[in-house]
Amino acid sequence: MPEVTSAISTSNPRKLHIRRARLTCVSGDEAGQSWLMERDVIHLGSLKTDDVVLSDPTVSRRHAEILRTKEGVILRDLGSTNGTFVGPVRIKEVFLVPDTHFRVGRTELVFTPADEIIDVEPSPEDHFEGLVGESVVMREVFGILERVAPTDLTVLIAGETGTGKELASRAVHARSQRKDKPFIVFDCGAAPDNLIESELFGHQRGAFTGAIEARPGVFEQAHGGTIFLDEIGELPLDLQPKLLRVLEQREVRRVGGTKTKPIDVRVVAATNRRLREEVDAGRFREDLYYRLAVVELALPPLRDRLEDLLRLAQHLLIRSPHNHGVDGISSEVQAVFASYHWPGNVRELNNVVERAIPFSDGTEITIDALPEALRTGTTGRHPKTVIKPNVMAVPSELPFKDAKDQLIEAFERQYLVDLIERHGGNVSRAARAADMDRKSITRLMKKHGIKRGG
């Protein structure tokens, strides 16, 4: 069973601890056969879809499972007809220790840990699929991805907005054995709350108003491949147990349905939140976090890898589909880029480069092609934000406090209207852009009578 704890940090040495396990058949029809297990839930039984398929007629279709938990590895009987035994004792659930012999039906198996501790060395490469970087911190990211991508391990990618989390997830898929199978993206912060369950797990016809036909969810669509759960921290708390069940049982039941369907997917999730803090605050389930963070990988913000900036800008410039002849960046622009704080990270850099291309007259991006805010706000690592004053009458006939309160109310409402409109009515995305809690945004919208449509 795997347990990988990895965090990109400034401490050395950095290691990956991968807890794998091997099951070996000691007696029975499969005697001598062994299985190296990488997944965090392993099913044993006679079904062809089980991870360990046993031909013993006394073994039930879904006989038992081996489950990785925070406390250890558990062997659990799944209501089998002929039972699961450790020695002479029929068990429902028991922790496994090294070299535990147990029996399912008449088949005897032995559980053996196969741990691997890997020193994380910076990759000699300066890229990994679509990710680019020469800095040590990025080459360490590449080093971890090189080790993890070919496995079937679940990966949780953390990082600020715009650091390349989706690119990293696509890179994991591209270097895996599932590369020729589907890669499905689901943004947990984009779907309306009342439709997330249906989008994830599918629905049957008539399951709810508007469900005029049956539809598979993204887990079914990703069968055989990889599903990327973006902004997993936005998943409503009431849906988290249902996602956990899918991850553990690897089967889905559509909304309004009664039957379950097996699914074979690798899960890569991403968040810009600190999920450990969300767990402590009661906003994210600890067991779901543990199930997702088999490998936890943090992507550094651009300001912490400035040595990559010019290489990245050049890379984005060359690969732009709208570029027709611009192949360089002037030294003046390079200086501007180096002094800017890049709160939007690589995504913001890409947007700046894309915007500058049509405004560049020659073969280089020049200072005149940059947005005004970037040109005027680059004297330090934290640029000044240039706000054009709005024409707003100052109610000087009122007492100072009343006039101030009135202006603040007007500012709050206009800011929220623009914010919500700019993010298409998506409150979660608006909250992230404003660096505010979602509940605070919702409270202010209610206060000012603002609906999602503006």
CSV table of C-alpha atoms in Angstrom, one decimal:
chain,number,residue,atom,x,y,z
A,1,MET,CA,0.0,0.0,0.0
A,2,PRO,CA,1.4,3.4,-0.9
A,3,GLU,CA,2.0,6.3,1.4
A,4,VAL,CA,4.0,9.1,0.0
A,5,THR,CA,4.7,12.3,1.9
A,6,SER,CA,6.4,14.9,-0.2
A,7,ALA,CA,6.6,18.6,0.1
A,8,ILE,CA,8.8,21.0,-1.8
A,9,SER,CA,10.4,23.0,0.9
A,10,THR,CA,13.7,24.6,1.7
A,11,SER,CA,14.8,21.8,4.0
A,12,ASN,CA,17.3,19.2,3.0
A,13,PRO,CA,17.6,16.3,2.4
A,14,ARG,CA,14.2,15.8,0.7
A,15,LYS,CA,12.8,12.3,0.5
A,16,LEU,CA,9.8,10.5,-0.8
A,17,HIS,CA,8.6,7.6,1.4
A,18,ILE,CA,6.6,5.3,-0.7
A,19,ARG,CA,4.8,2.5,1.2
A,20,ARG,CA,4.0,-0.3,-1.2
A,21,ALA,CA,3.0,-3.8,-0.3
A,22,ARG,CA,3.2,-7.2,-1.9
A,23,LEU,CA,0.6,-9.9,-1.6
A,24,THR,CA,1.8,-13.5,-2.3
A,25,CYS,CA,-0.4,-16.5,-2.6
A,26,VAL,CA,0.9,-19.3,-0.4
A,27,SER,CA,-1.8,-21.9,-1.1
A,28,GLY,CA,-4.6,-22.1,-3.5
A,29,ASP,CA,-5.1,-22.0,-7.3
A,30,GLU,CA,-2.8,-19.0,-7.6
A,31,ALA,CA,-0.1,-20.4,-5.3
A,32,GLY,CA,3.3,-18.7,-6.1
A,33,GLN,CA,1.7,-15.7,-7.7
A,34,SER,CA,2.3,-12.3,-6.2
A,35,TRP,CA,0.9,-8.8,-6.6
A,36,LEU,CA,2.7,-5.5,-6.0
A,37,MET,CA,0.2,-3.0,-4.7
A,38,GLU,CA,0.4,0.7,-5.3
A,39,ARG,CA,-3.2,1.8,-4.8
A,40,ASP,CA,-4.5,2.8,-1.4
A,41,VAL,CA,-7.5,0.5,-1.6
A,42,ILE,CA,-7.1,-3.1,-2.9
A,43,HIS,CA,-10.1,-5.4,-3.6
A,44,LEU,CA,-9.7,-9.1,-3.4
A,45,GLY,CA,-12.3,-11.5,-4.9
A,46,SER,CA,-13.5,-13.5,-7.9
A,47,LEU,CA,-14.7,-10.5,-10.0
A,48,LYS,CA,-12.6,-9.8,-13.0
A,49,THR,CA,-12.5,-6.1,-12.0
A,50,ASP,CA,-10.9,-6.9,-8.6
A,51,ASP,CA,-7.3,-6.0,-8.1
A,52,VAL,CA,-6.4,-9.5,-6.8
A,53,VAL,CA,-8.6,-11.9,-8.8
A,54,LEU,CA,-8.8,-15.4,-7.2
A,55,SER,CA,-10.3,-18.4,-8.9
A,56,ASP,CA,-11.0,-20.2,-5.6
A,57,PRO,CA,-14.8,-21.1,-5.7
A,58,THR,CA,-15.0,-20.4,-2.0
A,59,VAL,CA,-14.0,-16.8,-2.6
A,60,SER,CA,-16.8,-14.3,-2.9
A,61,ARG,CA,-17.1,-11.9,-5.8
A,62,ARG,CA,-16.0,-8.9,-3.7
A,63,HIS,CA,-14.5,-10.8,-0.7
A,64,ALA,CA,-12.2,-8.5,1.1
A,65,GLU,CA,-10.2,-5.3,0.8
A,66,ILE,CA,-6.9,-3.9,2.0
A,67,LEU,CA,-7.2,-0.3,3.0
A,68,ARG,CA,-4.4,2.3,3.7
A,69,THR,CA,-5.4,4.6,6.6
A,70,LYS,CA,-3.6,7.2,8.6
A,71,GLU,CA,-3.2,4.7,11.4
A,72,GLY,CA,-2.0,1.8,9.3
A,73,VAL,CA,-3.0,-0.9,6.8
A,74,ILE,CA,-6.3,-2.6,7.4
A,75,LEU,CA,-7.6,-5.9,6.1
A,76,ARG,CA,-11.4,-5.8,6.0
A,77,ASP,CA,-13.9,-8.5,5.2
A,78,LEU,CA,-16.7,-7.3,2.9
A,79,GLY,CA,-19.5,-9.6,4.0
A,80,SER,CA,-18.1,-12.7,2.3
A,81,THR,CA,-19.8,-16.0,2.4
A,82,ASN,CA,-16.9,-18.1,3.6
A,83,GLY,CA,-15.1,-15.5,5.7
A,84,THR,CA,-11.7,-13.9,6.1
A,85,PHE,CA,-9.3,-15.5,8.6
A,86,VAL,CA,-6.1,-14.6,10.4
A,87,GLY,CA,-5.0,-17.8,11.9
A,88,PRO,CA,-8.1,-19.6,13.3
A,89,VAL,CA,-9.9,-16.3,13.9
A,90,ARG,CA,-12.6,-15.1,11.5
A,91,ILE,CA,-12.2,-11.3,11.3
A,92,LYS,CA,-14.3,-8.4,10.2
A,93,GLU,CA,-11.4,-5.9,10.3
A,94,VAL,CA,-7.8,-6.1,11.5
A,95,PHE,CA,-4.5,-4.2,11.2
A,96,LEU,CA,-1.9,-5.9,9.1
A,97,VAL,CA,1.7,-6.2,10.3
A,98,PRO,CA,4.6,-7.4,8.2
A,99,ASP,CA,4.4,-11.0,7.0
A,100,THR,CA,0.8,-11.4,8.2
A,101,HIS,CA,-0.7,-14.7,6.8
A,102,PHE,CA,-4.4,-14.6,6.2
A,103,ARG,CA,-7.0,-16.7,4.4
A,104,VAL,CA,-9.9,-15.7,2.1
A,105,GLY,CA,-12.0,-18.8,1.5
A,106,ARG,CA,-9.5,-21.6,1.1
A,107,THR,CA,-6.8,-19.4,-0.4
A,108,GLU,CA,-3.9,-18.4,1.9
A,109,LEU,CA,-2.0,-15.1,1.3
A,110,VAL,CA,0.8,-13.3,3.0
A,111,PHE,CA,1.1,-9.5,3.3
A,112,THR,CA,4.7,-8.1,3.0
A,113,PRO,CA,5.6,-4.4,3.0
A,114,ALA,CA,7.7,-3.2,0.1
A,115,ASP,CA,8.7,0.3,1.2
A,116,GLU,CA,10.9,2.5,-0.9
A,117,ILE,CA,12.6,5.7,0.4
A,118,ILE,CA,13.8,7.9,-2.4
A,119,ASP,CA,16.2,10.8,-2.1
A,120,VAL,CA,14.7,13.6,-4.2
A,121,GLU,CA,17.4,14.9,-6.5
A,122,PRO,CA,16.9,17.8,-8.8
A,123,SER,CA,16.3,16.5,-12.3
A,124,PRO,CA,19.0,17.3,-14.9
A,125,GLU,CA,16.3,18.3,-17.2
A,126,ASP,CA,15.0,21.9,-17.5
A,127,HIS,CA,11.5,20.8,-18.5
A,128,PHE,CA,8.9,18.1,-17.8
A,129,GLU,CA,6.3,17.9,-20.5
A,130,GLY,CA,4.7,21.4,-20.6
A,131,LEU,CA,6.5,22.6,-17.4
A,132,VAL,CA,9.6,24.7,-17.9
A,133,GLY,CA,12.2,25.8,-15.4
A,134,GLU,CA,16.0,25.8,-14.6
A,135,SER,CA,15.7,26.7,-11.0
A,136,VAL,CA,16.6,24.1,-8.4
A,137,VAL,CA,13.1,24.2,-6.9
A,138,MET,CA,11.5,23.5,-10.2
A,139,ARG,CA,14.0,20.8,-11.1
A,140,GLU,CA,13.2,19.1,-7.7
A,141,VAL,CA,9.5,19.2,-8.8
A,142,PHE,CA,10.5,17.5,-12.0
A,143,GLY,CA,12.5,15.0,-10.0
A,144,ILE,CA,9.4,14.0,-8.0
A,145,LEU,CA,7.2,13.9,-11.1
A,146,GLU,CA,9.6,11.7,-12.9
A,147,ARG,CA,9.3,9.2,-10.0
A,148,VAL,CA,5.6,9.5,-9.4
A,149,ALA,CA,4.1,9.9,-12.9
A,150,PRO,CA,4.7,6.3,-14.1
A,151,THR,CA,2.9,4.9,-11.0
A,152,ASP,CA,-0.8,4.9,-10.2
A,153,LEU,CA,-0.4,6.9,-7.1
A,154,THR,CA,-3.0,9.7,-6.2
A,155,VAL,CA,-1.4,13.1,-6.4
A,156,LEU,CA,-2.4,16.4,-4.7
A,157,ILE,CA,-0.9,19.5,-6.2
A,158,ALA,CA,-0.9,22.6,-4.2
A,159,GLY,CA,0.0,26.1,-5.3
A,160,GLU,CA,-1.2,29.6,-5.8
A,161,THR,CA,-3.4,30.5,-8.7
A,162,GLY,CA,-1.5,30.5,-12.0
A,163,THR,CA,1.4,28.4,-10.9
A,164,GLY,CA,0.7,25.6,-13.4
A,165,LYS,CA,-1.3,23.0,-11.4
A,166,GLU,CA,-3.3,21.8,-14.4
A,167,LEU,CA,-0.1,21.7,-16.5
A,168,ALA,CA,1.5,19.5,-13.9
A,169,SER,CA,-1.5,17.2,-13.8
A,170,ARG,CA,-1.4,16.8,-17.6
A,171,ALA,CA,2.3,16.0,-17.3
A,172,VAL,CA,1.5,13.3,-14.8
A,173,HIS,CA,-1.0,11.8,-17.2
A,174,ALA,CA,1.3,12.1,-20.2
A,175,ARG,CA,4.1,10.2,-18.5
A,176,SER,CA,1.8,7.4,-17.1
A,177,GLN,CA,0.6,4.1,-18.5
A,178,ARG,CA,-2.8,5.8,-18.9
A,179,LYS,CA,-1.5,8.4,-21.4
A,180,ASP,CA,-3.6,7.0,-24.3
A,181,LYS,CA,-6.8,7.0,-22.2
A,182,PRO,CA,-9.0,9.9,-21.3
A,183,PHE,CA,-7.8,12.9,-19.3
A,184,ILE,CA,-10.9,14.6,-17.8
A,185,VAL,CA,-10.8,18.0,-16.0
A,186,PHE,CA,-13.4,18.9,-13.4
A,187,ASP,CA,-13.3,22.3,-11.7
A,188,CYS,CA,-15.0,21.9,-8.3
A,189,GLY,CA,-15.2,25.7,-7.9
A,190,ALA,CA,-16.9,26.3,-11.3
A,191,ALA,CA,-20.0,24.0,-11.2
A,192,PRO,CA,-23.1,25.3,-9.4
A,193,ASP,CA,-23.4,23.7,-6.0
A,194,ASN,CA,-26.7,21.9,-6.8
A,195,LEU,CA,-25.2,20.2,-9.9
A,196,ILE,CA,-21.8,19.1,-8.6
A,197,GLU,CA,-22.9,15.7,-7.6
A,198,SER,CA,-24.5,15.1,-11.0
A,199,GLU,CA,-21.5,16.4,-12.8
A,200,LEU,CA,-19.2,14.1,-10.8
A,201,PHE,CA,-21.2,10.9,-10.7
A,202,GLY,CA,-23.7,11.3,-13.4
A,203,HIS,CA,-27.5,11.0,-13.2
A,204,GLN,CA,-30.4,8.9,-14.4
A,205,ARG,CA,-33.3,10.3,-16.4
A,206,GLY,CA,-35.8,12.0,-14.2
A,207,ALA,CA,-33.4,12.2,-11.2
A,208,PHE,CA,-34.2,15.9,-10.9
A,209,THR,CA,-35.9,18.7,-12.8
A,210,GLY,CA,-34.2,19.1,-16.1
A,211,ALA,CA,-32.7,15.6,-16.2
A,212,ILE,CA,-34.4,14.7,-19.5
A,213,GLU,CA,-31.9,11.9,-20.2
A,214,ALA,CA,-29.4,9.8,-18.4
A,215,ARG,CA,-25.8,11.2,-18.4
A,216,PRO,CA,-22.5,9.8,-17.2
A,217,GLY,CA,-20.4,11.8,-14.8
A,218,VAL,CA,-16.8,12.8,-15.2
A,219,PHE,CA,-15.6,9.7,-13.3
A,220,GLU,CA,-17.3,7.4,-15.8
A,221,GLN,CA,-15.9,9.6,-18.7
A,222,ALA,CA,-12.4,9.2,-17.3
A,223,HIS,CA,-12.6,5.4,-17.0
A,224,GLY,CA,-9.2,3.9,-17.8
A,225,GLY,CA,-7.6,7.3,-17.7
A,226,THR,CA,-7.0,10.2,-15.3
A,227,ILE,CA,-9.4,12.6,-13.7
A,228,PHE,CA,-8.1,16.0,-12.6
A,229,LEU,CA,-10.2,17.5,-9.8
A,230,ASP,CA,-9.2,21.2,-9.8
A,231,GLU,CA,-9.9,23.4,-6.8
A,232,ILE,CA,-10.7,20.4,-4.7
A,233,GLY,CA,-10.9,22.7,-1.6
A,234,GLU,CA,-14.1,24.2,-3.0
A,235,LEU,CA,-16.0,20.9,-2.9
A,236,PRO,CA,-19.0,21.3,-0.5
A,237,LEU,CA,-18.6,19.5,2.8
A,238,ASP,CA,-21.7,17.5,2.2
A,239,LEU,CA,-20.3,16.0,-1.0
A,240,GLN,CA,-16.9,15.1,0.4
A,241,PRO,CA,-18.1,11.7,2.0
A,242,LYS,CA,-19.5,10.7,-1.4
A,243,LEU,CA,-16.2,11.5,-3.2
A,244,LEU,CA,-14.4,9.6,-0.5
A,245,ARG,CA,-16.6,6.5,-1.1
A,246,VAL,CA,-15.9,6.6,-4.8
A,247,LEU,CA,-12.1,6.8,-4.2
A,248,GLU,CA,-12.2,3.9,-1.7
A,249,GLN,CA,-14.7,1.6,-3.5
A,250,ARG,CA,-13.8,2.7,-7.1
A,251,GLU,CA,-17.4,2.5,-8.2
A,252,VAL,CA,-20.0,5.2,-8.8
A,253,ARG,CA,-23.8,5.4,-8.5
A,254,ARG,CA,-25.5,7.9,-10.6
A,255,VAL,CA,-27.9,10.4,-8.9
A,256,GLY,CA,-31.3,8.8,-9.0
A,257,GLY,CA,-29.8,5.4,-9.7
A,258,THR,CA,-29.7,2.2,-7.7
A,259,LYS,CA,-26.9,0.3,-9.4
A,260,THR,CA,-23.2,0.9,-9.0
A,261,LYS,CA,-20.6,0.9,-11.8
A,262,PRO,CA,-16.9,0.0,-11.4
A,263,ILE,CA,-14.5,2.7,-12.5
A,264,ASP,CA,-10.8,2.6,-13.0
A,265,VAL,CA,-9.3,6.1,-12.8
A,266,ARG,CA,-6.2,7.7,-11.4
A,267,VAL,CA,-7.0,10.9,-9.4
A,268,VAL,CA,-4.9,14.0,-9.5
A,269,ALA,CA,-6.3,16.9,-7.4
A,270,ALA,CA,-5.3,20.5,-7.1
A,271,THR,CA,-5.9,23.4,-4.7
A,272,ASN,CA,-4.7,26.9,-3.9
A,273,ARG,CA,-5.9,26.5,-0.4
A,274,ARG,CA,-3.9,25.1,2.6
A,275,LEU,CA,-5.9,22.0,3.0
A,276,ARG,CA,-4.3,21.0,6.3
A,277,GLU,CA,-5.6,24.3,7.7
A,278,GLU,CA,-9.0,23.7,6.1
A,279,VAL,CA,-9.0,20.3,7.9
A,280,ASP,CA,-8.2,21.9,11.2
A,281,ALA,CA,-11.0,24.5,10.6
A,282,GLY,CA,-13.5,21.7,9.9
A,283,ARG,CA,-14.0,22.8,6.3
A,284,PHE,CA,-12.4,19.7,4.7
A,285,ARG,CA,-12.6,16.1,5.8
A,286,GLU,CA,-9.4,14.7,7.2
A,287,ASP,CA,-10.0,11.2,5.7
A,288,LEU,CA,-10.6,12.7,2.3
A,289,TYR,CA,-7.4,14.8,2.5
A,290,TYR,CA,-5.5,11.8,3.5
A,291,ARG,CA,-6.9,9.8,0.6
A,292,LEU,CA,-5.9,12.5,-1.9
A,293,ALA,CA,-2.5,13.5,-0.5
A,294,VAL,CA,-0.8,10.2,-1.1
A,295,VAL,CA,1.7,12.4,-2.9
A,296,GLU,CA,1.5,16.0,-2.0
A,297,LEU,CA,3.4,18.3,-4.3
A,298,ALA,CA,3.7,22.1,-4.0
A,299,LEU,CA,4.4,24.3,-7.0
A,300,PRO,CA,6.4,27.4,-6.1
A,301,PRO,CA,5.1,30.9,-7.0
A,302,LEU,CA,6.9,32.7,-9.8
A,303,ARG,CA,8.4,35.2,-7.4
A,304,ASP,CA,10.3,32.4,-5.7
A,305,ARG,CA,11.8,31.2,-9.0
A,306,LEU,CA,12.7,34.5,-10.7
A,307,GLU,CA,15.7,32.8,-12.4
A,308,ASP,CA,13.2,31.0,-14.6
A,309,LEU,CA,11.3,34.2,-15.5
A,310,LEU,CA,13.0,35.1,-18.8
A,311,ARG,CA,13.2,31.5,-20.0
A,312,LEU,CA,9.5,31.2,-19.2
A,313,ALA,CA,8.6,34.4,-21.0
A,314,GLN,CA,10.6,33.4,-24.1
A,315,HIS,CA,8.9,29.9,-24.0
A,316,LEU,CA,5.4,31.5,-23.8
A,317,LEU,CA,6.3,33.9,-26.6
A,318,ILE,CA,7.5,31.2,-29.0
A,319,ARG,CA,4.6,28.9,-28.3
A,320,SER,CA,1.9,31.6,-28.7
A,321,PRO,CA,-0.6,30.7,-31.4
A,322,HIS,CA,-1.1,34.4,-32.1
A,323,ASN,CA,2.6,35.2,-32.7
A,324,HIS,CA,3.7,36.2,-36.2
A,325,GLY,CA,7.3,37.2,-36.0
A,326,VAL,CA,7.9,38.4,-32.5
A,327,ASP,CA,10.8,36.4,-31.1
A,328,GLY,CA,12.5,38.5,-28.6
A,329,ILE,CA,12.1,40.6,-25.4
A,330,SER,CA,13.9,43.9,-25.1
A,331,SER,CA,16.3,44.5,-22.2
A,332,GLU,CA,14.0,47.2,-20.8
A,333,VAL,CA,11.0,44.8,-20.7
A,334,GLN,CA,13.3,42.2,-19.1
A,335,ALA,CA,14.1,44.6,-16.3
A,336,VAL,CA,10.4,45.4,-15.8
A,337,PHE,CA,9.6,41.7,-15.6
A,338,ALA,CA,12.3,41.1,-13.1
A,339,SER,CA,11.1,43.9,-10.7
A,340,TYR,CA,7.4,42.9,-10.8
A,341,HIS,CA,5.8,40.8,-8.1
A,342,TRP,CA,3.7,38.6,-10.4
A,343,PRO,CA,0.7,37.9,-8.1
A,344,GLY,CA,-0.9,36.0,-10.9
A,345,ASN,CA,2.2,33.9,-11.4
A,346,VAL,CA,2.9,32.1,-14.8
A,347,ARG,CA,-0.7,32.6,-16.0
A,348,GLU,CA,-0.3,36.4,-15.5
A,349,LEU,CA,3.0,36.3,-17.3
A,350,ASN,CA,1.4,34.4,-20.2
A,351,ASN,CA,-1.4,37.0,-20.4
A,352,VAL,CA,1.1,39.9,-20.4
A,353,VAL,CA,3.1,38.2,-23.2
A,354,GLU,CA,0.0,37.4,-25.3
A,355,ARG,CA,-1.3,40.9,-24.9
A,356,ALA,CA,2.0,42.5,-25.9
A,357,ILE,CA,2.4,40.5,-29.1
A,358,PRO,CA,-0.1,42.5,-31.3
A,359,PHE,CA,1.2,45.8,-29.8
A,360,SER,CA,4.8,45.0,-30.8
A,361,ASP,CA,5.9,46.7,-34.0
A,362,GLY,CA,9.2,44.8,-34.6
A,363,THR,CA,10.6,41.5,-33.6
A,364,GLU,CA,10.8,42.3,-29.9
A,365,ILE,CA,8.4,43.1,-27.2
A,366,THR,CA,9.1,46.6,-26.2
A,367,ILE,CA,8.1,48.7,-23.2
A,368,ASP,CA,5.3,50.4,-25.1
A,369,ALA,CA,3.6,47.0,-25.7
A,370,LEU,CA,3.1,46.4,-21.9
A,371,PRO,CA,0.0,47.2,-20.0
A,372,GLU,CA,0.0,50.6,-18.4
A,373,ALA,CA,-0.3,49.1,-14.9
A,374,LEU,CA,2.8,47.0,-15.4
A,375,ARG,CA,4.8,49.9,-16.8
A,376,THR,CA,3.9,52.3,-13.9
A,377,GLY,CA,3.9,49.8,-11.1
A,378,THR,CA,7.3,48.2,-11.3
A,379,THR,CA,9.6,50.1,-9.0
A,380,GLY,CA,9.7,47.4,-6.4
A,381,ARG,CA,8.7,43.8,-5.8
A,382,HIS,CA,5.3,44.9,-4.7
A,383,PRO,CA,4.1,47.2,-7.5
A,384,LYS,CA,1.8,50.1,-7.0
A,385,THR,CA,-1.8,49.5,-8.2
A,386,VAL,CA,-2.9,52.4,-10.3
A,387,ILE,CA,-6.7,53.0,-9.7
A,388,LYS,CA,-8.4,55.6,-11.8
A,389,PRO,CA,-10.7,57.6,-9.6
A,390,ASN,CA,-14.4,57.1,-10.3
A,391,VAL,CA,-16.6,60.2,-10.6
A,392,MET,CA,-18.5,60.1,-7.3
A,393,ALA,CA,-20.2,63.0,-5.7
A,394,VAL,CA,-18.9,63.6,-2.2
A,395,PRO,CA,-21.9,64.3,0.0
A,396,SER,CA,-20.3,67.1,1.9
A,397,GLU,CA,-23.6,68.3,3.3
A,398,LEU,CA,-23.6,65.3,5.6
A,399,PRO,CA,-21.6,64.8,8.7
A,400,PHE,CA,-18.1,63.3,8.0
A,401,LYS,CA,-19.0,59.9,9.4
A,402,ASP,CA,-22.3,59.6,7.5
A,403,ALA,CA,-20.6,60.8,4.3
A,404,LYS,CA,-17.8,58.3,4.7
A,405,ASP,CA,-20.2,55.4,5.4
A,406,GLN,CA,-22.2,56.3,2.3
A,407,LEU,CA,-19.2,56.3,0.1
A,408,ILE,CA,-18.0,53.0,1.6
A,409,GLU,CA,-21.4,51.4,0.9
A,410,ALA,CA,-21.3,52.6,-2.7
A,411,PHE,CA,-17.8,51.3,-3.1
A,412,GLU,CA,-18.6,47.9,-1.7
A,413,ARG,CA,-21.6,47.5,-4.0
A,414,GLN,CA,-19.9,48.6,-7.1
A,415,TYR,CA,-16.8,46.5,-6.4
A,416,LEU,CA,-18.9,43.4,-5.8
A,417,VAL,CA,-21.1,44.0,-8.9
A,418,ASP,CA,-17.9,44.3,-11.1
A,419,LEU,CA,-16.3,41.3,-9.3
A,420,ILE,CA,-19.2,38.9,-9.7
A,421,GLU,CA,-19.8,40.0,-13.3
A,422,ARG,CA,-16.1,39.5,-14.2
A,423,HIS,CA,-16.2,35.9,-12.9
A,424,GLY,CA,-19.5,35.0,-14.6
A,425,GLY,CA,-21.5,34.8,-11.4
A,426,ASN,CA,-19.1,32.2,-9.8
A,427,VAL,CA,-18.8,33.2,-6.2
A,428,SER,CA,-15.9,30.8,-5.4
A,429,ARG,CA,-13.8,32.2,-8.2
A,430,ALA,CA,-14.7,35.8,-7.3
A,431,ALA,CA,-13.7,35.1,-3.7
A,432,ARG,CA,-10.4,33.8,-4.7
A,433,ALA,CA,-9.7,36.7,-7.0
A,434,ALA,CA,-10.6,39.2,-4.2
A,435,ASP,CA,-8.6,37.2,-1.6
A,436,MET,CA,-11.7,37.0,0.5
A,437,ASP,CA,-13.6,34.1,2.2
A,438,ARG,CA,-16.5,32.8,0.1
A,439,LYS,CA,-18.9,33.3,3.1
A,440,SER,CA,-17.8,37.0,3.3
A,441,ILE,CA,-18.6,37.5,-0.4
A,442,THR,CA,-21.9,35.9,0.0
A,443,ARG,CA,-22.7,38.0,3.1
A,444,LEU,CA,-21.9,41.2,1.3
A,445,MET,CA,-23.9,40.2,-1.7
A,446,LYS,CA,-26.9,39.6,0.5
A,447,LYS,CA,-26.3,42.9,2.3
A,448,HIS,CA,-26.3,44.8,-1.0
A,449,GLY,CA,-29.0,42.8,-2.7
A,450,ILE,CA,-26.7,41.5,-5.4
A,451,LYS,CA,-27.5,38.3,-7.3
A,452,ARG,CA,-25.1,36.1,-9.1
A,453,GLY,CA,-26.0,37.5,-12.4
A,454,GLY,CA,-24.9,41.0,-11.1
